[in-house]
Every structure is written in C-alpha cells, then in structure tokens.
Amino acid sequence: MNNQLKILNLLGLARRASQITTGEGAVIKGLRAHQVKLVFLAQDAGAATTKKVTDKAQTYGAPVCQLFTKQELSGAIGQARTVIGIKQVGFANQFQKLLNQ
C-alpha cells in the first residue's frame, strides 16, 4: 500500500475518532484556538481559500498538506470538503511521518 493511500485511510480513521475539523471557517477557528495541528487543503481549492488557510496555518505554525484533490479528501472522510484540520497530536505526527517518507 502506498503512502498516499495510507494517509487517506488514516484520515477516515481520524474522522471516525472525531479528531478532525472540516470546513474553512471551522479550521481557521481551530487554528486560532491552537486546536488544529495539521491542515489538509485540496489542490484544487479556490485561490482565496488557499491564501486564507495557508496564511492562517503559517501564522499559527500548523503545516499544510496540499497533496490531494477535493474528491480524494471528500472520499476519505465521507463528506464533501476542501479543508480538513487534524486536532490530535498523535494523528498529526503519524500524517507527518507518512508525508515525509
């Protein structure tokens, strides 16, 4: 199994564990509250959304992953979403490990 598939499967697991925040507004709110540790942003997100989310993530020190499309992210969590925030440090660390391999 390649790492991209592992990441998408882990996203589904994080959703079932209620450790994700979805949607632009909720993720930005979570970043401000220092609850979001890692952000998944769709490659095909709009320019305004991309700028807003990446700027906020940079300000609050959360890494941003733009490896997947809206369709791939939505399929992984079972909801149509462009932005997903990972709340739990353990999940965020596992995602980082898979992304860096």
Coordinates of C-alpha atoms in Angstrom, one line a residue:
M1 CA 0.0 0.0 0.0
N2 CA 1.5 3.4 -1.0
N3 CA 1.7 6.3 1.5
Q4 CA -1.0 8.4 -0.2
L5 CA -3.5 5.6 0.3
K6 CA -2.3 5.1 3.9
I7 CA -2.9 8.8 4.5
L8 CA -6.4 8.7 3.1
N9 CA -7.2 5.7 5.2
L10 CA -5.8 7.4 8.3
L11 CA -8.0 10.4 7.5
G12 CA -11.0 8.2 7.6
L13 CA -9.9 6.8 10.9
A14 CA -9.3 10.3 12.4
R15 CA -12.8 11.2 11.3
R16 CA -14.3 8.2 13.0
A17 CA -12.3 9.1 16.1
S18 CA -13.8 12.7 16.0
Q19 CA -10.3 14.1 15.7
I20 CA -10.9 16.3 12.6
T21 CA -12.4 19.7 11.9
T22 CA -13.8 20.3 8.5
G23 CA -14.7 23.4 6.5
E24 CA -12.7 26.6 6.0
G25 CA -14.3 28.6 8.9
A26 CA -14.1 25.8 11.4
V27 CA -10.5 25.0 10.5
I28 CA -9.4 28.7 10.8
K29 CA -11.3 28.9 14.1
G30 CA -9.4 25.8 15.3
L31 CA -6.1 27.3 14.2
R32 CA -6.7 30.4 16.2
A33 CA -7.6 28.3 19.3
H34 CA -4.4 26.2 18.7
Q35 CA -6.5 23.1 18.4
V36 CA -5.6 22.3 14.8
K37 CA -2.1 20.7 14.4
L38 CA -2.1 19.9 10.7
V39 CA -4.2 21.1 7.7
F40 CA -5.2 19.2 4.6
L41 CA -6.1 21.6 1.8
A42 CA -7.3 20.4 -1.6
Q43 CA -5.0 21.1 -4.5
D44 CA -8.0 22.4 -6.5
A45 CA -9.2 24.7 -3.8
G46 CA -10.0 28.3 -4.8
A47 CA -7.3 30.9 -4.7
A48 CA -9.0 32.9 -1.9
T49 CA -9.5 29.8 0.2
T50 CA -5.9 28.6 -0.4
K51 CA -4.4 32.0 0.6
K52 CA -6.6 32.4 3.6
V53 CA -5.9 28.9 5.0
T54 CA -2.2 28.8 4.2
D55 CA -1.7 32.3 5.8
K56 CA -3.5 31.4 9.0
A57 CA -1.7 28.0 9.2
Q58 CA 1.6 29.7 8.8
T59 CA 0.8 32.3 11.4
Y60 CA -0.2 29.6 13.9
G61 CA 2.6 27.2 13.0
A62 CA 0.5 24.3 11.5
P63 CA 1.8 22.5 8.5
V64 CA -0.4 22.4 5.4
C65 CA -0.6 19.4 3.0
Q66 CA -1.8 20.0 -0.5
L67 CA -1.2 16.6 -1.8
F68 CA -4.8 15.6 -2.5
T69 CA -7.8 16.9 -4.6
K70 CA -11.2 17.8 -3.2
Q71 CA -12.6 14.5 -4.5
E72 CA -9.9 12.4 -2.7
L73 CA -10.3 14.3 0.6
S74 CA -14.0 14.1 0.4
G75 CA -13.9 10.4 -0.3
A76 CA -11.6 9.7 2.6
I77 CA -13.9 11.3 5.2
G78 CA -17.3 10.7 3.5
Q79 CA -18.2 14.4 3.3
A80 CA -17.6 16.9 0.6
R81 CA -14.9 19.1 2.0
T82 CA -12.0 21.2 0.7
V83 CA -10.2 21.9 4.1
I84 CA -9.7 19.4 6.9
G85 CA -7.9 20.2 10.2
I86 CA -6.4 17.4 12.3
K87 CA -6.9 18.1 16.0
Q88 CA -5.0 15.4 17.8
V89 CA -1.2 15.5 18.0
G90 CA -0.8 11.7 17.6
F91 CA -2.7 11.7 14.3
A92 CA -0.8 14.8 13.1
N93 CA 2.5 13.1 13.9
Q94 CA 1.5 10.0 12.0
F95 CA 0.5 12.0 9.0
Q96 CA 3.8 13.9 9.1
K97 CA 5.7 10.7 9.2
L98 CA 3.8 9.3 6.2
L99 CA 4.2 12.5 4.3
N100 CA 8.0 12.6 4.9
Q101 CA 8.6 9.1 3.7

